[in-house]
Amino acid sequence: MQLLEERILRDGRALSEDVLLVDSFLNHQVDTELMREVGEEFARLFKDAGVTRVATIEASGIAPAVMTAQALKTPMVILKKSKSSILQDGVIQTEVFSFTKNASYQLTLKSQFVRPGDRVLLIDDFLANGEAAFGGIRLLEQAGATVAGVGAVIAKAFQPGMGKLRAAGYRVEALAAIGSLSCGKIAFAEG
Ligand code: G4P
């Protein structure tokens, strides 16, 4: 998505070889006009995928997921992060390990909000190692839904998440794919 790539080059910063700072428009301050365009682009890409629900993982996925759900005219569901296991009727959980934070959390969903037969599009701001995305997929499939695809606003193509998801048979669309953050320079992946 050209508009997004231009914005990443203008306002993003390679903090290290692994981390791209985009907090002025994506995950701290949010450019709502850009998010509207992001939502419309995901809706265009997945328009024939039979999506009945959009899901995301709190917190930074919420803005692009809301806009995507609005463009697709579906409800949006937030998969919550909890520190503890909640043993309660109708609540399902799966453990996710975050490499960035070096800590685990319980991804949590009230199963009433995702039903068997739903086709769910999972949207997130970043796709890195794919741990969060695989956790989201486990939870959605546990709820009886089919994952119609995974949409990442930014995928770091030099990290394994995108490849692992595709190898597992999931459709993945990234609106910007970063090929490298070496020497403080942001380079997009070829193709
Ligand atoms: P993974 O799910 O793909 O394996 O990645 P990981 O758990 O390591 O990611 C942990 C958090 O770090 C996620 O947000 C993710 O969005 C964010 N993240 C990963 N790579 C980058 C990056 O290059 N730049 C920025 N700015 N963030 C990155 P989170 O901790 O779940 O927090 P939030 O969604 O509440 O913001």
PDB file of C-alpha atoms and ligand atoms in Angstrom:
ATOM      1  CA  MET A   1       0.000   0.000   0.000  1.00  0.00           C
ATOM      2  CA  GLN A   2       1.828   3.010  -1.316  1.00  0.00           C
ATOM      3  CA  LEU A   3       0.372   5.572   1.101  1.00  0.00           C
ATOM      4  CA  LEU A   4       1.435   3.441   4.067  1.00  0.00           C
ATOM      5  CA  GLU A   5       4.937   2.818   2.701  1.00  0.00           C
ATOM      6  CA  GLU A   6       5.415   6.553   2.139  1.00  0.00           C
ATOM      7  CA  ARG A   7       4.296   7.235   5.697  1.00  0.00           C
ATOM      8  CA  ILE A   8       6.648   4.598   7.111  1.00  0.00           C
ATOM      9  CA  LEU A   9       9.565   6.161   5.227  1.00  0.00           C
ATOM     10  CA  ARG A  10       8.577   9.658   6.335  1.00  0.00           C
ATOM     11  CA  ASP A  11       7.705   9.094   9.993  1.00  0.00           C
ATOM     12  CA  GLY A  12       8.982   5.609  10.904  1.00  0.00           C
ATOM     13  CA  ARG A  13      12.357   4.999  12.494  1.00  0.00           C
ATOM     14  CA  ALA A  14      14.499   1.869  12.633  1.00  0.00           C
ATOM     15  CA  LEU A  15      15.188   1.693  16.377  1.00  0.00           C
ATOM     16  CA  SER A  16      17.401  -1.352  15.938  1.00  0.00           C
ATOM     17  CA  GLU A  17      17.908  -4.174  13.417  1.00  0.00           C
ATOM     18  CA  ASP A  18      14.588  -5.648  14.658  1.00  0.00           C
ATOM     19  CA  VAL A  19      12.315  -2.842  15.801  1.00  0.00           C
ATOM     20  CA  LEU A  20      10.492  -0.263  13.710  1.00  0.00           C
ATOM     21  CA  LEU A  21       9.116   2.737  15.571  1.00  0.00           C
ATOM     22  CA  VAL A  22       5.790   3.883  14.122  1.00  0.00           C
ATOM     23  CA  ASP A  23       4.212   5.336  17.225  1.00  0.00           C
ATOM     24  CA  SER A  24       3.457   8.727  15.676  1.00  0.00           C
ATOM     25  CA  PHE A  25       0.749   7.265  13.399  1.00  0.00           C
ATOM     26  CA  LEU A  26       0.020   3.586  14.184  1.00  0.00           C
ATOM     27  CA  ASN A  27       0.350   2.409  17.757  1.00  0.00           C
ATOM     28  CA  HIS A  28       0.556   5.353  20.126  1.00  0.00           C
ATOM     29  CA  GLN A  29      -0.779   8.371  18.286  1.00  0.00           C
ATOM     30  CA  VAL A  30      -3.147   7.086  15.600  1.00  0.00           C
ATOM     31  CA  ASP A  31      -3.739   8.731  12.220  1.00  0.00           C
ATOM     32  CA  THR A  32      -7.422   7.931  11.833  1.00  0.00           C
ATOM     33  CA  GLU A  33      -7.544   8.957   8.163  1.00  0.00           C
ATOM     34  CA  LEU A  34      -4.679   6.571   7.386  1.00  0.00           C
ATOM     35  CA  MET A  35      -6.461   3.858   9.423  1.00  0.00           C
ATOM     36  CA  ARG A  36      -9.607   4.388   7.355  1.00  0.00           C
ATOM     37  CA  GLU A  37      -7.563   3.769   4.206  1.00  0.00           C
ATOM     38  CA  VAL A  38      -5.944   0.726   5.841  1.00  0.00           C
ATOM     39  CA  GLY A  39      -9.403  -0.667   6.681  1.00  0.00           C
ATOM     40  CA  GLU A  40     -10.636  -0.097   3.140  1.00  0.00           C
ATOM     41  CA  GLU A  41      -7.565  -1.826   1.693  1.00  0.00           C
ATOM     42  CA  PHE A  42      -8.030  -4.911   3.911  1.00  0.00           C
ATOM     43  CA  ALA A  43     -11.729  -4.935   2.989  1.00  0.00           C
ATOM     44  CA  ARG A  44     -10.814  -4.823  -0.711  1.00  0.00           C
ATOM     45  CA  LEU A  45      -8.273  -7.654  -0.361  1.00  0.00           C
ATOM     46  CA  PHE A  46     -10.647  -9.916   1.609  1.00  0.00           C
ATOM     47  CA  LYS A  47     -13.942  -8.926  -0.059  1.00  0.00           C
ATOM     48  CA  ASP A  48     -14.478 -12.412  -1.513  1.00  0.00           C
ATOM     49  CA  ALA A  49     -13.338 -14.341   1.571  1.00  0.00           C
ATOM     50  CA  GLY A  50     -16.797 -14.563   3.147  1.00  0.00           C
ATOM     51  CA  VAL A  51     -15.697 -12.758   6.315  1.00  0.00           C
ATOM     52  CA  THR A  52     -18.404 -12.665   9.007  1.00  0.00           C
ATOM     53  CA  ARG A  53     -16.287 -11.168  11.792  1.00  0.00           C
ATOM     54  CA  VAL A  54     -13.012  -9.297  12.246  1.00  0.00           C
ATOM     55  CA  ALA A  55     -10.861 -10.099  15.280  1.00  0.00           C
ATOM     56  CA  THR A  56      -7.758  -8.499  16.719  1.00  0.00           C
ATOM     57  CA  ILE A  57      -5.435  -8.804  19.681  1.00  0.00           C
ATOM     58  CA  GLU A  58      -5.481  -5.908  22.101  1.00  0.00           C
ATOM     59  CA  ALA A  59      -4.271  -3.201  22.099  1.00  0.00           C
ATOM     60  CA  SER A  60      -2.601  -1.826  18.993  1.00  0.00           C
ATOM     61  CA  GLY A  61      -4.564  -3.965  16.540  1.00  0.00           C
ATOM     62  CA  ILE A  62      -7.830  -2.339  17.570  1.00  0.00           C
ATOM     63  CA  ALA A  63      -7.614   0.786  15.371  1.00  0.00           C
ATOM     64  CA  PRO A  64      -6.975  -1.007  12.051  1.00  0.00           C
ATOM     65  CA  ALA A  65      -9.413  -3.800  12.995  1.00  0.00           C
ATOM     66  CA  VAL A  66     -12.264  -1.379  13.719  1.00  0.00           C
ATOM     67  CA  MET A  67     -11.773   0.314  10.368  1.00  0.00           C
ATOM     68  CA  THR A  68     -11.586  -3.032   8.553  1.00  0.00           C
ATOM     69  CA  ALA A  69     -14.753  -4.292  10.243  1.00  0.00           C
ATOM     70  CA  GLN A  70     -16.553  -1.072   9.397  1.00  0.00           C
ATOM     71  CA  ALA A  71     -15.511  -1.335   5.742  1.00  0.00           C
ATOM     72  CA  LEU A  72     -16.587  -5.008   5.608  1.00  0.00           C
ATOM     73  CA  LYS A  73     -19.756  -4.226   7.637  1.00  0.00           C
ATOM     74  CA  THR A  74     -19.072  -6.942  10.213  1.00  0.00           C
ATOM     75  CA  PRO A  75     -18.738  -6.936  14.007  1.00  0.00           C
ATOM     76  CA  MET A  76     -15.231  -6.688  15.504  1.00  0.00           C
ATOM     77  CA  VAL A  77     -14.012  -8.798  18.416  1.00  0.00           C
ATOM     78  CA  ILE A  78     -11.038  -8.038  20.662  1.00  0.00           C
ATOM     79  CA  LEU A  79      -9.017 -11.016  21.881  1.00  0.00           C
ATOM     80  CA  LYS A  80      -7.945  -9.941  25.354  1.00  0.00           C
ATOM     81  CA  LYS A  81      -4.626 -10.465  27.072  1.00  0.00           C
ATOM     82  CA  SER A  82      -4.907 -11.741  30.613  1.00  0.00           C
ATOM     83  CA  LYS A  83      -2.117 -12.510  33.068  1.00  0.00           C
ATOM     84  CA  SER A  84      -4.018 -15.330  34.743  1.00  0.00           C
ATOM     85  CA  SER A  85      -6.046 -18.327  33.673  1.00  0.00           C
ATOM     86  CA  ILE A  86      -9.718 -17.552  34.036  1.00  0.00           C
ATOM     87  CA  LEU A  87     -11.704 -20.711  34.639  1.00  0.00           C
ATOM     88  CA  GLN A  88     -15.201 -19.615  33.807  1.00  0.00           C
ATOM     89  CA  ASP A  89     -18.055 -20.985  31.735  1.00  0.00           C
ATOM     90  CA  GLY A  90     -17.954 -19.811  28.142  1.00  0.00           C
ATOM     91  CA  VAL A  91     -14.443 -18.364  28.366  1.00  0.00           C
ATOM     92  CA  ILE A  92     -11.647 -19.941  26.328  1.00  0.00           C
ATOM     93  CA  GLN A  93      -7.933 -19.226  26.571  1.00  0.00           C
ATOM     94  CA  THR A  94      -4.604 -20.077  25.021  1.00  0.00           C
ATOM     95  CA  GLU A  95      -1.104 -19.208  26.200  1.00  0.00           C
ATOM     96  CA  VAL A  96       1.004 -16.941  23.976  1.00  0.00           C
ATOM     97  CA  PHE A  97       4.687 -16.199  24.413  1.00  0.00           C
ATOM     98  CA  SER A  98       5.881 -12.735  23.363  1.00  0.00           C
ATOM     99  CA  PHE A  99       9.517 -12.674  22.227  1.00  0.00           C
ATOM    100  CA  THR A 100       9.522  -8.878  22.370  1.00  0.00           C
ATOM    101  CA  LYS A 101       8.416  -8.845  26.010  1.00  0.00           C
ATOM    102  CA  ASN A 102       9.949 -12.190  26.975  1.00  0.00           C
ATOM    103  CA  ALA A 103       6.752 -13.052  28.833  1.00  0.00           C
ATOM    104  CA  SER A 104       3.619 -15.131  28.361  1.00  0.00           C
ATOM    105  CA  TYR A 105      -0.007 -14.105  28.591  1.00  0.00           C
ATOM    106  CA  GLN A 106      -3.352 -15.861  28.293  1.00  0.00           C
ATOM    107  CA  LEU A 107      -5.208 -14.812  25.157  1.00  0.00           C
ATOM    108  CA  THR A 108      -8.851 -14.806  26.206  1.00  0.00           C
ATOM    109  CA  LEU A 109     -12.211 -14.913  24.411  1.00  0.00           C
ATOM    110  CA  LYS A 110     -15.818 -15.211  25.531  1.00  0.00           C
ATOM    111  CA  SER A 111     -16.929 -17.829  23.029  1.00  0.00           C
ATOM    112  CA  GLN A 112     -20.361 -16.194  22.641  1.00  0.00           C
ATOM    113  CA  PHE A 113     -18.668 -13.528  20.488  1.00  0.00           C
ATOM    114  CA  VAL A 114     -17.265 -15.981  17.922  1.00  0.00           C
ATOM    115  CA  ARG A 115     -19.573 -18.796  16.874  1.00  0.00           C
ATOM    116  CA  PRO A 116     -19.063 -22.068  15.003  1.00  0.00           C
ATOM    117  CA  GLY A 117     -19.445 -21.287  11.301  1.00  0.00           C
ATOM    118  CA  ASP A 118     -17.981 -17.793  11.600  1.00  0.00           C
ATOM    119  CA  ARG A 119     -15.283 -16.885   9.083  1.00  0.00           C
ATOM    120  CA  VAL A 120     -12.902 -14.610  10.921  1.00  0.00           C
ATOM    121  CA  LEU A 121     -10.329 -12.185   9.549  1.00  0.00           C
ATOM    122  CA  LEU A 122      -7.559 -11.643  12.110  1.00  0.00           C
ATOM    123  CA  ILE A 123      -6.041  -8.148  11.904  1.00  0.00           C
ATOM    124  CA  ASP A 124      -2.989  -6.863  13.798  1.00  0.00           C
ATOM    125  CA  ASP A 125      -0.660  -3.895  13.614  1.00  0.00           C
ATOM    126  CA  PHE A 126       2.567  -5.936  13.426  1.00  0.00           C
ATOM    127  CA  LEU A 127       3.420  -9.447  12.334  1.00  0.00           C
ATOM    128  CA  ALA A 128       6.823 -10.442  13.653  1.00  0.00           C
ATOM    129  CA  ASN A 129       7.416 -13.957  14.984  1.00  0.00           C
ATOM    130  CA  GLY A 130       3.796 -14.900  14.567  1.00  0.00           C
ATOM    131  CA  GLU A 131       3.287 -16.064  18.139  1.00  0.00           C
ATOM    132  CA  ALA A 132       0.364 -13.687  18.694  1.00  0.00           C
ATOM    133  CA  ALA A 133      -1.202 -14.577  15.320  1.00  0.00           C
ATOM    134  CA  PHE A 134      -0.915 -18.331  15.930  1.00  0.00           C
ATOM    135  CA  GLY A 135      -2.386 -17.815  19.405  1.00  0.00           C
ATOM    136  CA  GLY A 136      -5.308 -15.885  17.917  1.00  0.00           C
ATOM    137  CA  ILE A 137      -5.847 -18.603  15.324  1.00  0.00           C
ATOM    138  CA  ARG A 138      -5.822 -21.354  18.017  1.00  0.00           C
ATOM    139  CA  LEU A 139      -8.439 -19.485  20.016  1.00  0.00           C
ATOM    140  CA  LEU A 140     -10.689 -18.738  17.032  1.00  0.00           C
ATOM    141  CA  GLU A 141     -10.513 -22.341  15.831  1.00  0.00           C
ATOM    142  CA  GLN A 142     -11.201 -23.554  19.385  1.00  0.00           C
ATOM    143  CA  ALA A 143     -14.372 -21.433  19.228  1.00  0.00           C
ATOM    144  CA  GLY A 144     -15.361 -23.376  16.087  1.00  0.00           C
ATOM    145  CA  ALA A 145     -14.625 -20.588  13.614  1.00  0.00           C
ATOM    146  CA  THR A 146     -12.649 -20.750  10.376  1.00  0.00           C
ATOM    147  CA  VAL A 147      -9.807 -18.271   9.928  1.00  0.00           C
ATOM    148  CA  ALA A 148     -10.467 -16.562   6.598  1.00  0.00           C
ATOM    149  CA  GLY A 149      -7.084 -14.852   6.667  1.00  0.00           C
ATOM    150  CA  VAL A 150      -4.570 -12.781   8.587  1.00  0.00           C
ATOM    151  CA  GLY A 151      -4.012  -9.119   7.806  1.00  0.00           C
ATOM    152  CA  ALA A 152      -0.971  -7.286   9.150  1.00  0.00           C
ATOM    153  CA  VAL A 153      -0.602  -3.557   8.689  1.00  0.00           C
ATOM    154  CA  ILE A 154       3.177  -4.076   8.820  1.00  0.00           C
ATOM    155  CA  ALA A 155       4.918  -7.444   8.495  1.00  0.00           C
ATOM    156  CA  LYS A 156       8.599  -7.800   9.214  1.00  0.00           C
ATOM    157  CA  ALA A 157       9.386 -10.209   6.385  1.00  0.00           C
ATOM    158  CA  PHE A 158      12.850 -10.937   7.836  1.00  0.00           C
ATOM    159  CA  GLN A 159      11.211 -12.490  10.907  1.00  0.00           C
ATOM    160  CA  PRO A 160       9.538 -15.902  10.659  1.00  0.00           C
ATOM    161  CA  GLY A 161       5.835 -15.141  11.318  1.00  0.00           C
ATOM    162  CA  MET A 162       4.619 -14.506   7.785  1.00  0.00           C
ATOM    163  CA  GLY A 163       6.396 -17.566   6.349  1.00  0.00           C
ATOM    164  CA  LYS A 164       5.204 -19.844   9.148  1.00  0.00           C
ATOM    165  CA  LEU A 165       1.579 -18.765   8.770  1.00  0.00           C
ATOM    166  CA  ARG A 166       1.675 -19.274   4.999  1.00  0.00           C
ATOM    167  CA  ALA A 167       3.384 -22.646   5.406  1.00  0.00           C
ATOM    168  CA  ALA A 168       0.548 -23.631   7.751  1.00  0.00           C
ATOM    169  CA  GLY A 169      -1.929 -22.831   4.963  1.00  0.00           C
ATOM    170  CA  TYR A 170      -3.251 -19.453   6.118  1.00  0.00           C
ATOM    171  CA  ARG A 171      -3.735 -16.563   3.741  1.00  0.00           C
ATOM    172  CA  VAL A 172      -1.631 -13.615   4.920  1.00  0.00           C
ATOM    173  CA  GLU A 173      -1.833 -10.101   3.530  1.00  0.00           C
ATOM    174  CA  ALA A 174       0.592  -7.414   4.695  1.00  0.00           C
ATOM    175  CA  LEU A 175       0.004  -3.808   3.636  1.00  0.00           C
ATOM    176  CA  ALA A 176       3.716  -3.089   4.069  1.00  0.00           C
ATOM    177  CA  ALA A 177       6.421  -5.748   4.259  1.00  0.00           C
ATOM    178  CA  ILE A 178       9.728  -4.689   5.768  1.00  0.00           C
ATOM    179  CA  GLY A 179      12.736  -6.472   4.286  1.00  0.00           C
ATOM    180  CA  SER A 180      15.410  -5.018   6.519  1.00  0.00           C
ATOM    181  CA  LEU A 181      16.074  -2.434   9.216  1.00  0.00           C
ATOM    182  CA  SER A 182      19.872  -2.696   8.995  1.00  0.00           C
ATOM    183  CA  CYS A 183      22.068   0.339   9.683  1.00  0.00           C
ATOM    184  CA  GLY A 184      19.067   2.484  10.606  1.00  0.00           C
ATOM    185  CA  LYS A 185      17.673   2.203   7.075  1.00  0.00           C
ATOM    186  CA  ILE A 186      14.116   1.030   6.381  1.00  0.00           C
ATOM    187  CA  ALA A 187      13.959  -1.231   3.307  1.00  0.00           C
ATOM    188  CA  PHE A 188      10.807  -2.880   1.982  1.00  0.00           C
ATOM    189  CA  ALA A 189      10.787  -6.540   0.971  1.00  0.00           C
ATOM    190  CA  GLU A 190      10.917  -7.311  -2.746  1.00  0.00           C
ATOM    191  CA  GLY A 191       7.598  -8.433  -4.226  1.00  0.00           C
TER     192      GLY A 191
HETATM  193  P1  G4P B   1       4.772 -11.924  17.466  1.00  0.00           P
HETATM  194  O1  G4P B   1       3.447 -11.970  18.127  1.00  0.00           O
HETATM  195  O2  G4P B   1       4.660 -11.623  15.999  1.00  0.00           O
HETATM  196  O3  G4P B   1       5.579 -13.108  17.751  1.00  0.00           O
HETATM  197  O4  G4P B   1       5.545 -10.750  18.085  1.00  0.00           O
HETATM  198  P2  G4P B   1       5.784 -10.421  19.590  1.00  0.00           P
HETATM  199  O5  G4P B   1       4.861 -11.204  20.470  1.00  0.00           O
HETATM  200  O6  G4P B   1       7.223 -10.517  19.828  1.00  0.00           O
HETATM  201  O7  G4P B   1       5.285  -8.940  19.593  1.00  0.00           O
HETATM  202  C1  G4P B   1       5.047  -8.351  20.798  1.00  0.00           C
HETATM  203  C2  G4P B   1       4.549  -6.949  20.658  1.00  0.00           C
HETATM  204  O8  G4P B   1       5.510  -6.127  19.961  1.00  0.00           O
HETATM  205  C3  G4P B   1       3.276  -6.790  19.907  1.00  0.00           C
HETATM  206  O9  G4P B   1       2.572  -5.752  20.513  1.00  0.00           O
HETATM  207  C4  G4P B   1       3.724  -6.342  18.507  1.00  0.00           C
HETATM  208  O10 G4P B   1       2.733  -5.585  17.857  1.00  0.00           O
HETATM  209  C5  G4P B   1       4.903  -5.495  18.850  1.00  0.00           C
HETATM  210  N1  G4P B   1       5.925  -5.407  17.826  1.00  0.00           N
HETATM  211  C6  G4P B   1       6.588  -6.419  17.222  1.00  0.00           C
HETATM  212  N2  G4P B   1       7.507  -5.919  16.392  1.00  0.00           N
HETATM  213  C7  G4P B   1       7.421  -4.560  16.467  1.00  0.00           C
HETATM  214  C8  G4P B   1       8.127  -3.484  15.834  1.00  0.00           C
HETATM  215  O11 G4P B   1       9.052  -3.659  15.013  1.00  0.00           O
HETATM  216  N3  G4P B   1       7.748  -2.238  16.181  1.00  0.00           N
HETATM  217  C9  G4P B   1       6.756  -1.978  17.063  1.00  0.00           C
HETATM  218  N4  G4P B   1       6.462  -0.706  17.308  1.00  0.00           N
HETATM  219  N5  G4P B   1       6.073  -2.974  17.689  1.00  0.00           N
HETATM  220  C10 G4P B   1       6.413  -4.241  17.377  1.00  0.00           C
HETATM  221  P3  G4P B   1       2.043  -5.934  21.999  1.00  0.00           P
HETATM  222  O12 G4P B   1       3.120  -6.079  22.993  1.00  0.00           O
HETATM  223  O13 G4P B   1       1.102  -7.077  21.952  1.00  0.00           O
HETATM  224  O14 G4P B   1       1.458  -4.621  22.392  1.00  0.00           O
HETATM  225  P4  G4P B   1       0.196  -3.852  21.977  1.00  0.00           P
HETATM  226  O15 G4P B   1      -0.535  -4.537  20.883  1.00  0.00           O
HETATM  227  O16 G4P B   1      -0.575  -3.796  23.217  1.00  0.00           O
HETATM  228  O17 G4P B   1       0.757  -2.559  21.505  1.00  0.00           O
END
